[in-house]
Coordinates of C-alpha atoms in Angstrom, one line a residue:
X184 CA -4.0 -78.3 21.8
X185 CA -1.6 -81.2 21.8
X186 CA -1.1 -83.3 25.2
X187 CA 1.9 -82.6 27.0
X188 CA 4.3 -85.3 27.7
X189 CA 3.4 -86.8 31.5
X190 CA 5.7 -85.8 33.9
X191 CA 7.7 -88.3 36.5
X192 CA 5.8 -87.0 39.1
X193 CA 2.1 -87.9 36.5
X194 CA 3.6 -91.2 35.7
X195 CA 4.5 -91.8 39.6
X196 CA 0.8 -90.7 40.6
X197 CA -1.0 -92.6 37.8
X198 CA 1.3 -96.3 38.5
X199 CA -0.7 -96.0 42.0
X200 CA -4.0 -96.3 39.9
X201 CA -6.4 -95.5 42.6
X202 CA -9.4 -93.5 41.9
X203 CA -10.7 -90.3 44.2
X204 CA -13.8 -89.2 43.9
X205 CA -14.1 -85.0 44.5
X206 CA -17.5 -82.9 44.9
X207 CA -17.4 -78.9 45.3
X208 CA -20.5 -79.8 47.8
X209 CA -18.6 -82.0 50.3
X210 CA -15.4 -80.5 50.1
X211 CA -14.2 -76.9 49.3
X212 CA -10.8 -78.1 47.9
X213 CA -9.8 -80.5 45.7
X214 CA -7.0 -82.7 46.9
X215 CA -3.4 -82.2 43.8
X216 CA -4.3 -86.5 43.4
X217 CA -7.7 -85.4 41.9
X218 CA -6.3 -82.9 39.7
X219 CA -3.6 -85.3 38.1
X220 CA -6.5 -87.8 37.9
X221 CA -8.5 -85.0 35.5
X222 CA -5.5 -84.6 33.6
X223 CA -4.5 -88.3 33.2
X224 CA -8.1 -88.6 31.6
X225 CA -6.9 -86.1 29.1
X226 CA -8.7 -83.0 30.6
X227 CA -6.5 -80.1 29.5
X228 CA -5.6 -77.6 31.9
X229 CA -5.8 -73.7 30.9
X230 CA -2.1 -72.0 30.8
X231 CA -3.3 -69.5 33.0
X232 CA -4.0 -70.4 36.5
X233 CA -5.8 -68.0 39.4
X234 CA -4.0 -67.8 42.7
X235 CA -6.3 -66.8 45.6
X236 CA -4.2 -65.7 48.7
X237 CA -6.1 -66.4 52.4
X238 CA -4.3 -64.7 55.1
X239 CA -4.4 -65.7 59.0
X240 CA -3.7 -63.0 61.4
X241 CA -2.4 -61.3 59.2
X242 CA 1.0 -63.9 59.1
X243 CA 0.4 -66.8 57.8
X244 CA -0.9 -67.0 54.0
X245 CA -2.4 -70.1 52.1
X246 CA -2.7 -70.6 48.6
X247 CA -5.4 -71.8 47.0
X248 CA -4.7 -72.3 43.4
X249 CA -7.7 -71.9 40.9
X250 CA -7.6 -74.6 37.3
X251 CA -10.0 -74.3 34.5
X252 CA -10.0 -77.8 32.7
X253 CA -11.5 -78.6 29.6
X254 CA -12.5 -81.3 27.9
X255 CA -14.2 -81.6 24.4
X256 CA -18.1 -79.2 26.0
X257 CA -17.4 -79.7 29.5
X258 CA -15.2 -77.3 31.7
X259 CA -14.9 -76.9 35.4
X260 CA -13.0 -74.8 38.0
X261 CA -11.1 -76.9 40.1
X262 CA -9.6 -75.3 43.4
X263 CA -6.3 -76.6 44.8
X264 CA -4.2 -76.2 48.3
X265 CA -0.8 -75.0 47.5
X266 CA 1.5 -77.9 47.5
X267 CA 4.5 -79.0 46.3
X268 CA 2.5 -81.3 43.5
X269 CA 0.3 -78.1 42.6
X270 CA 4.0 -75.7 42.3
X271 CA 5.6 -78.7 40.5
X272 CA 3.0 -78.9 38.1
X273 CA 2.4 -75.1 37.5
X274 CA 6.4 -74.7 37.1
X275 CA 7.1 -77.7 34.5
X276 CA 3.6 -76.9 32.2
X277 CA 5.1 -72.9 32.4
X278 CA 1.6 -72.1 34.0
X279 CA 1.1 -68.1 34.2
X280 CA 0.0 -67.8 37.7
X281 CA -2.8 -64.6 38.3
X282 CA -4.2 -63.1 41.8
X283 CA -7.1 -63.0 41.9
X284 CA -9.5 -60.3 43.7
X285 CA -11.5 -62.5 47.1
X286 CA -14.8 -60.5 45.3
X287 CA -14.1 -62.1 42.3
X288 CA -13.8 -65.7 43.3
X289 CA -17.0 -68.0 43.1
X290 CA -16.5 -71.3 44.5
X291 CA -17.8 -74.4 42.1
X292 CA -19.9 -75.3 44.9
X293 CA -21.8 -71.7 44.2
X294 CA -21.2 -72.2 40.9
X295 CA -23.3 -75.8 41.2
X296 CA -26.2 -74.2 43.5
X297 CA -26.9 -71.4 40.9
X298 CA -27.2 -73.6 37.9
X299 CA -29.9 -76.1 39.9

């Protein structure tokens, strides 16, 4: 699968050239700078991205997108806040965006745990 061409908003994350370290154990979200970093180190991003909906009373919803990256054996789930980097990116790489089912999800941090 051929690399996209980075987008303005890529090329303004990567001038910055800092480096963020991210671990499903520490922290149950990546932040949208860790996800450009993945995909500025050629990581390529499935076209089909899981949306998980959380709800608080019953009013206010946040998004928590779901990306499966790849890169030559590896592959890892990386969960995202909504944002306007994270919509940005889904809408100019034409990502399909899915719901997914709360039973259904498994954190990377459970994901980790049951592999040790």
């Amino acid at each position: 699968m051929g690399r996209a061409a980075a987008s303005f908003l890529e090329m303004e994350l990567r001038s910055t050239d800092t480096r963020r370290h991210w671990s499903p154990t520490s922290q149950a979200y990546a932040p949208a700078d860790v996800l450009i970093q993945y995909l500025n180190e050629d990581w390529q991003v499935s076209p089909v991205v899981g949306l998980e909906e959380h709800w608080h009373a019953g009013i206010r919803r946040v998004d928590v997108y779901h990306f499966e990256l790849a890169k030559e054996e590896q592959t890892l789930v990386l969960p995202v806040q909504s944002n306007p980097v994270v919509r940005r990116l889904i809408t100019q790489r034409s990502l399909k965006v899915v719901l997914l089912k709360r039973d259904n999800i498994k954190m990377a941090s459970e994901e980790e745990a049951r592999t040790r």
